[in-house]
Structure formats: C-alpha cells, structure tokens
PDB file of C-alpha atoms in Angstrom:
ATOM      1  CA  MET A   1      19.788  80.503 125.665  1.00  0.00           C
ATOM      2  CA  PHE A   2      19.504  81.323 129.339  1.00  0.00           C
ATOM      3  CA  ALA A   3      19.310  84.457 131.429  1.00  0.00           C
ATOM      4  CA  ILE A   4      20.200  84.797 135.088  1.00  0.00           C
ATOM      5  CA  SER A   5      18.393  87.498 137.035  1.00  0.00           C
ATOM      6  CA  LEU A   6      20.636  90.029 138.735  1.00  0.00           C
ATOM      7  CA  GLY A   7      17.871  91.400 140.943  1.00  0.00           C
ATOM      8  CA  ASP A   8      14.564  93.209 141.122  1.00  0.00           C
ATOM      9  CA  ASP A   9      15.565  95.887 138.596  1.00  0.00           C
ATOM     10  CA  GLY A  10      15.186  93.437 135.695  1.00  0.00           C
ATOM     11  CA  ALA A  11      18.917  93.249 134.979  1.00  0.00           C
ATOM     12  CA  GLU A  12      20.036  89.961 133.454  1.00  0.00           C
ATOM     13  CA  LEU A  13      23.269  88.117 132.860  1.00  0.00           C
ATOM     14  CA  ARG A  14      23.361  86.208 129.556  1.00  0.00           C
ATOM     15  CA  PRO A  15      25.987  84.597 127.337  1.00  0.00           C
ATOM     16  CA  LEU A  16      27.346  87.057 124.783  1.00  0.00           C
ATOM     17  CA  GLU A  17      27.561  85.194 121.485  1.00  0.00           C
ATOM     18  CA  ILE A  18      28.803  85.772 117.945  1.00  0.00           C
ATOM     19  CA  TRP A  19      25.317  86.356 116.515  1.00  0.00           C
ATOM     20  CA  GLN A  20      25.070  89.402 118.817  1.00  0.00           C
ATOM     21  CA  ALA A  21      28.068  91.167 117.231  1.00  0.00           C
ATOM     22  CA  ALA A  22      26.066  94.168 115.979  1.00  0.00           C
ATOM     23  CA  GLU A  23      24.473  94.717 119.397  1.00  0.00           C
ATOM     24  CA  PHE A  24      27.885  94.284 121.056  1.00  0.00           C
ATOM     25  CA  LEU A  25      29.483  96.839 118.714  1.00  0.00           C
ATOM     26  CA  THR A  26      26.712  99.378 119.372  1.00  0.00           C
ATOM     27  CA  HIS A  27      27.207  98.872 123.105  1.00  0.00           C
ATOM     28  CA  ILE A  28      31.017  99.219 122.888  1.00  0.00           C
ATOM     29  CA  ASP A  29      30.562 102.443 120.910  1.00  0.00           C
ATOM     30  CA  ARG A  30      28.517 103.808 123.845  1.00  0.00           C
ATOM     31  CA  ALA A  31      31.022 102.479 126.406  1.00  0.00           C
ATOM     32  CA  ARG A  32      34.294 103.148 124.584  1.00  0.00           C
ATOM     33  CA  GLU A  33      35.294 106.479 126.111  1.00  0.00           C
ATOM     34  CA  LEU A  34      34.724 105.224 129.656  1.00  0.00           C
ATOM     35  CA  VAL A  35      36.237 101.754 129.355  1.00  0.00           C
ATOM     36  CA  ASP A  36      39.021 102.253 126.813  1.00  0.00           C
ATOM     37  CA  PRO A  37      41.701 103.113 129.399  1.00  0.00           C
ATOM     38  CA  TRP A  38      40.916  99.928 131.371  1.00  0.00           C
ATOM     39  CA  ILE A  39      39.703  97.287 128.916  1.00  0.00           C
ATOM     40  CA  PRO A  40      42.048  96.561 125.995  1.00  0.00           C
ATOM     41  CA  PHE A  41      39.375  95.256 123.625  1.00  0.00           C
ATOM     42  CA  ALA A  42      37.550  98.610 123.641  1.00  0.00           C
ATOM     43  CA  SER A  43      40.272  99.946 121.336  1.00  0.00           C
ATOM     44  CA  PHE A  44      40.049  96.987 118.974  1.00  0.00           C
ATOM     45  CA  VAL A  45      36.289  96.507 118.600  1.00  0.00           C
ATOM     46  CA  THR A  46      35.617  99.247 116.067  1.00  0.00           C
ATOM     47  CA  ASP A  47      33.534  97.561 113.366  1.00  0.00           C
ATOM     48  CA  LEU A  48      31.338  94.515 112.866  1.00  0.00           C
ATOM     49  CA  GLU A  49      34.253  92.322 111.797  1.00  0.00           C
ATOM     50  CA  SER A  50      36.315  93.102 114.901  1.00  0.00           C
ATOM     51  CA  ALA A  51      33.253  92.647 117.145  1.00  0.00           C
ATOM     52  CA  ARG A  52      32.658  89.213 115.612  1.00  0.00           C
ATOM     53  CA  ALA A  53      36.341  88.340 115.990  1.00  0.00           C
ATOM     54  CA  LEU A  54      36.329  89.118 119.726  1.00  0.00           C
ATOM     55  CA  LEU A  55      33.126  87.162 120.293  1.00  0.00           C
ATOM     56  CA  GLN A  56      34.563  84.286 118.228  1.00  0.00           C
ATOM     57  CA  ARG A  57      37.737  84.304 120.337  1.00  0.00           C
ATOM     58  CA  TYR A  58      35.633  83.942 123.503  1.00  0.00           C
ATOM     59  CA  ALA A  59      33.478  81.227 121.918  1.00  0.00           C
ATOM     60  CA  GLU A  60      36.698  79.326 121.262  1.00  0.00           C
ATOM     61  CA  LYS A  61      37.904  79.967 124.816  1.00  0.00           C
ATOM     62  CA  GLN A  62      34.601  78.646 126.160  1.00  0.00           C
ATOM     63  CA  ALA A  63      34.843  75.556 123.950  1.00  0.00           C
ATOM     64  CA  ALA A  64      38.368  74.974 125.306  1.00  0.00           C
ATOM     65  CA  ASP A  65      37.194  75.710 128.881  1.00  0.00           C
ATOM     66  CA  THR A  66      39.723  78.545 129.213  1.00  0.00           C
ATOM     67  CA  GLY A  67      37.426  81.591 129.341  1.00  0.00           C
ATOM     68  CA  ARG A  68      33.850  82.841 129.017  1.00  0.00           C
ATOM     69  CA  LEU A  69      32.067  86.070 128.146  1.00  0.00           C
ATOM     70  CA  TYR A  70      28.691  87.284 129.431  1.00  0.00           C
ATOM     71  CA  GLY A  71      26.665  90.396 128.765  1.00  0.00           C
ATOM     72  CA  ILE A  72      24.637  92.414 131.250  1.00  0.00           C
ATOM     73  CA  TRP A  73      21.277  93.530 129.918  1.00  0.00           C
ATOM     74  CA  LEU A  74      19.150  96.172 131.585  1.00  0.00           C
ATOM     75  CA  GLU A  75      15.640  96.802 130.267  1.00  0.00           C
ATOM     76  CA  GLY A  76      16.501  94.804 127.146  1.00  0.00           C
ATOM     77  CA  THR A  77      19.678  96.757 126.341  1.00  0.00           C
ATOM     78  CA  LEU A  78      23.220  95.418 126.536  1.00  0.00           C
ATOM     79  CA  VAL A  79      24.961  97.782 129.002  1.00  0.00           C
ATOM     80  CA  GLY A  80      28.085  95.905 130.093  1.00  0.00           C
ATOM     81  CA  GLY A  81      29.606  92.566 130.750  1.00  0.00           C
ATOM     82  CA  VAL A  82      31.717  90.258 132.839  1.00  0.00           C
ATOM     83  CA  LEU A  83      34.101  87.574 131.753  1.00  0.00           C
ATOM     84  CA  PHE A  84      36.516  84.928 132.753  1.00  0.00           C
ATOM     85  CA  ARG A  85      39.552  86.371 131.016  1.00  0.00           C
ATOM     86  CA  ILE A  86      41.536  83.379 132.235  1.00  0.00           C
ATOM     87  CA  PHE A  87      40.016  80.107 133.404  1.00  0.00           C
ATOM     88  CA  ASP A  88      42.400  77.294 134.332  1.00  0.00           C
ATOM     89  CA  ALA A  89      40.365  74.426 135.762  1.00  0.00           C
ATOM     90  CA  GLU A  90      43.431  72.229 136.220  1.00  0.00           C
ATOM     91  CA  SER A  91      45.193  74.717 138.511  1.00  0.00           C
ATOM     92  CA  GLY A  92      41.949  75.960 140.086  1.00  0.00           C
ATOM     93  CA  ASN A  93      42.696  79.594 139.198  1.00  0.00           C
ATOM     94  CA  CYS A  94      40.712  82.086 137.166  1.00  0.00           C
ATOM     95  CA  GLU A  95      40.465  85.813 136.553  1.00  0.00           C
ATOM     96  CA  VAL A  96      37.197  87.729 136.406  1.00  0.00           C
ATOM     97  CA  GLY A  97      36.973  91.002 134.489  1.00  0.00           C
ATOM     98  CA  CYS A  98      34.246  93.517 133.721  1.00  0.00           C
ATOM     99  CA  TRP A  99      33.150  96.617 131.837  1.00  0.00           C
ATOM    100  CA  LEU A 100      30.117  98.886 131.888  1.00  0.00           C
ATOM    101  CA  GLU A 101      28.822 101.805 129.877  1.00  0.00           C
ATOM    102  CA  PRO A 102      28.272 105.170 131.612  1.00  0.00           C
ATOM    103  CA  ALA A 103      24.452 105.079 131.657  1.00  0.00           C
ATOM    104  CA  ALA A 104      24.484 101.870 133.720  1.00  0.00           C
ATOM    105  CA  GLN A 105      26.915 102.950 136.436  1.00  0.00           C
ATOM    106  CA  GLY A 106      25.974 103.241 140.084  1.00  0.00           C
ATOM    107  CA  ARG A 107      23.438 100.375 140.143  1.00  0.00           C
ATOM    108  CA  GLY A 108      25.665  97.591 141.463  1.00  0.00           C
ATOM    109  CA  LEU A 109      25.389  95.639 138.212  1.00  0.00           C
ATOM    110  CA  ILE A 110      29.054  94.670 138.032  1.00  0.00           C
ATOM    111  CA  THR A 111      29.179  93.542 141.652  1.00  0.00           C
ATOM    112  CA  ARG A 112      26.031  91.434 141.248  1.00  0.00           C
ATOM    113  CA  ALA A 113      27.204  89.912 137.965  1.00  0.00           C
ATOM    114  CA  ALA A 114      30.702  89.173 139.308  1.00  0.00           C
ATOM    115  CA  GLU A 115      29.141  87.453 142.327  1.00  0.00           C
ATOM    116  CA  LYS A 116      27.282  85.110 139.949  1.00  0.00           C
ATOM    117  CA  LEU A 117      30.509  84.273 138.115  1.00  0.00           C
ATOM    118  CA  ILE A 118      32.445  83.678 141.312  1.00  0.00           C
ATOM    119  CA  ASP A 119      29.631  81.518 142.724  1.00  0.00           C
ATOM    120  CA  TRP A 120      29.712  79.389 139.575  1.00  0.00           C
ATOM    121  CA  ALA A 121      33.510  79.166 139.554  1.00  0.00           C
ATOM    122  CA  VAL A 122      33.743  78.153 143.212  1.00  0.00           C
ATOM    123  CA  TYR A 123      30.598  76.072 143.750  1.00  0.00           C
ATOM    124  CA  GLU A 124      30.139  74.459 140.326  1.00  0.00           C
ATOM    125  CA  ARG A 125      33.666  74.233 138.933  1.00  0.00           C
ATOM    126  CA  GLY A 126      35.673  73.903 142.125  1.00  0.00           C
ATOM    127  CA  MET A 127      37.973  76.841 141.459  1.00  0.00           C
ATOM    128  CA  HIS A 128      40.223  77.680 144.398  1.00  0.00           C
ATOM    129  CA  ARG A 129      41.443  81.194 143.536  1.00  0.00           C
ATOM    130  CA  VAL A 130      39.554  83.946 141.712  1.00  0.00           C
ATOM    131  CA  GLU A 131      41.573  86.997 140.719  1.00  0.00           C
ATOM    132  CA  TRP A 132      40.580  90.532 139.815  1.00  0.00           C
ATOM    133  CA  HIS A 133      43.122  92.709 137.957  1.00  0.00           C
ATOM    134  CA  ALA A 134      42.570  96.463 137.866  1.00  0.00           C
ATOM    135  CA  SER A 135      44.543  99.512 136.952  1.00  0.00           C
ATOM    136  CA  ALA A 136      45.561 101.236 140.174  1.00  0.00           C
ATOM    137  CA  ALA A 137      43.935 104.358 138.705  1.00  0.00           C
ATOM    138  CA  ASN A 138      40.598 102.598 138.125  1.00  0.00           C
ATOM    139  CA  THR A 139      39.024 103.372 141.489  1.00  0.00           C
ATOM    140  CA  ARG A 140      35.609 101.981 140.457  1.00  0.00           C
ATOM    141  CA  SER A 141      37.080  98.584 139.636  1.00  0.00           C
ATOM    142  CA  VAL A 142      39.106  98.521 142.852  1.00  0.00           C
ATOM    143  CA  ALA A 143      35.907  99.354 144.763  1.00  0.00           C
ATOM    144  CA  VAL A 144      34.163  96.337 143.206  1.00  0.00           C
ATOM    145  CA  ALA A 145      37.019  94.055 144.302  1.00  0.00           C
ATOM    146  CA  LYS A 146      36.584  95.381 147.846  1.00  0.00           C
ATOM    147  CA  ARG A 147      32.790  94.875 147.747  1.00  0.00           C
ATOM    148  CA  LEU A 148      33.394  91.298 146.615  1.00  0.00           C
ATOM    149  CA  GLY A 149      35.459  90.719 149.754  1.00  0.00           C
ATOM    150  CA  MET A 150      38.692  90.265 147.850  1.00  0.00           C
ATOM    151  CA  THR A 151      42.152  90.806 149.316  1.00  0.00           C
ATOM    152  CA  ARG A 152      44.662  93.064 147.616  1.00  0.00           C
ATOM    153  CA  ASP A 153      47.600  90.797 146.834  1.00  0.00           C
ATOM    154  CA  GLY A 154      49.834  93.516 145.486  1.00  0.00           C
ATOM    155  CA  VAL A 155      50.720  95.941 142.751  1.00  0.00           C
ATOM    156  CA  LEU A 156      52.504  95.160 139.527  1.00  0.00           C
ATOM    157  CA  ARG A 157      54.317  98.431 139.049  1.00  0.00           C
ATOM    158  CA  GLN A 158      54.216  99.902 135.557  1.00  0.00           C
ATOM    159  CA  SER A 159      53.105  96.518 134.231  1.00  0.00           C
ATOM    160  CA  TYR A 160      51.210  97.654 131.165  1.00  0.00           C
ATOM    161  CA  LEU A 161      51.604 100.241 128.468  1.00  0.00           C
ATOM    162  CA  TYR A 162      48.605 102.339 127.452  1.00  0.00           C
ATOM    163  CA  ARG A 163      48.994 105.059 124.844  1.00  0.00           C
ATOM    164  CA  GLY A 164      52.680 105.439 125.477  1.00  0.00           C
ATOM    165  CA  GLU A 165      52.464 105.594 129.272  1.00  0.00           C
ATOM    166  CA  ARG A 166      53.232 102.859 131.824  1.00  0.00           C
ATOM    167  CA  HIS A 167      50.535 102.021 134.416  1.00  0.00           C
ATOM    168  CA  ASP A 168      50.384 100.059 137.654  1.00  0.00           C
ATOM    169  CA  SER A 169      48.056  97.085 137.961  1.00  0.00           C
ATOM    170  CA  GLU A 170      46.546  95.909 141.253  1.00  0.00           C
ATOM    171  CA  ILE A 171      45.922  92.210 141.793  1.00  0.00           C
ATOM    172  CA  TRP A 172      43.032  91.258 144.085  1.00  0.00           C
ATOM    173  CA  SER A 173      41.836  87.752 144.896  1.00  0.00           C
ATOM    174  CA  VAL A 174      39.417  85.671 146.882  1.00  0.00           C
ATOM    175  CA  LEU A 175      40.036  82.049 147.815  1.00  0.00           C
ATOM    176  CA  ALA A 176      37.272  79.455 147.785  1.00  0.00           C
ATOM    177  CA  PRO A 177      37.184  79.038 151.599  1.00  0.00           C
ATOM    178  CA  GLU A 178      36.893  82.822 151.984  1.00  0.00           C
ATOM    179  CA  TRP A 179      34.103  82.991 149.398  1.00  0.00           C
ATOM    180  CA  ARG A 180      32.175  80.185 151.039  1.00  0.00           C
ATOM    181  CA  ALA A 181      32.562  81.813 154.468  1.00  0.00           C
ATOM    182  CA  ARG A 182      30.929  85.063 153.337  1.00  0.00           C
ATOM    183  CA  LYS A 183      27.674  83.316 152.402  1.00  0.00           C
ATOM    184  CA  PRO A 184      25.206  82.644 155.236  1.00  0.00           C
TER     185      PRO A 184
END
C-alpha cells in the first residue's frame, strides 16, 4: 500500500480498499448528514455489506481502468475521499468527485487531494479534460472547483432527483494545457 502526503498537517491520500469496509462505514456514518444531499452513495452505504459492495464496485472500476477511489486520512482517521467517478482513457476525459466529514472541513483537504488526482490524470495518464460535477446548491464544492482553476462550463437544469425534488448540476472543467500552465 502507498500513502501520498497532502501537506505538513499529516494528511494522507491512500487507496480505499475492500478490506477497509468497516472503517469506511464508520466514516460514512459520521459524514452522512453533511454529504447525503450531494453524494449518492451516502444513502446506500448503511451497513457492512453495502460498504463492501461500494468498495468492490470501485475495485472493479480500477481493474477495468474506468474509475478509482481514494481515502483521505488525517491523524490516522479516515475523514473523506476523492475519486475518479468516470475515467475514460481512450477519450481523455475523466470526472473527479469528493466528500468530507464535518470535522475535517476548512483545512483544504479536498483541494489538495483533488490536485493530486488531477496531476496524476494529466501528467501520468495523459487525460485532456477533467470534469467536476456539483449541485448548484453545494457552494463548498463549487468553491473547490474555482480553487482548482476550473472553468464553469454550464448548468444542467433540474438534472437529478433527490428526495422527490429536482436539482441543478453545475459542470466545471480544466483542460490539460490549462492545468499545466498553472504550475510554475
């Protein structure tokens, strides 16, 4: 296993694997109220079996090179994560997503972790376009897209149903030449 440092605060980015299902479930229980409106799997990961199933689905996506899932640990505790929800190497397009529990907010963890994923996608895998999808009401997620230097491509009006109500989704993106240009 490997861990990538996210900075001087000891935060680390690590693969989130099936054998960590109990830890993942405990974390989602702490995060559920905050992330449930934005992250669909928060509603579905409710017991050890469903936690294993989600982690298994991402293990299969990683094996097929169509997605990946990473956890963010702070002081030895899983506090959030980032993922490639979609990863299409052939087209050069991918989508990065994230979630974080309340106790870990305000530290820049998501921005730092997303930067690592985008660096890998662009520099190692040659991805051309990295997308970020966020509910228009999720101001924290939109703020991360802005900090990452992404451009707002548009709004998909009432594109998803959550608890009987339609919501708008914003699409943000950064292109490989733009990402490379922001690094000194």
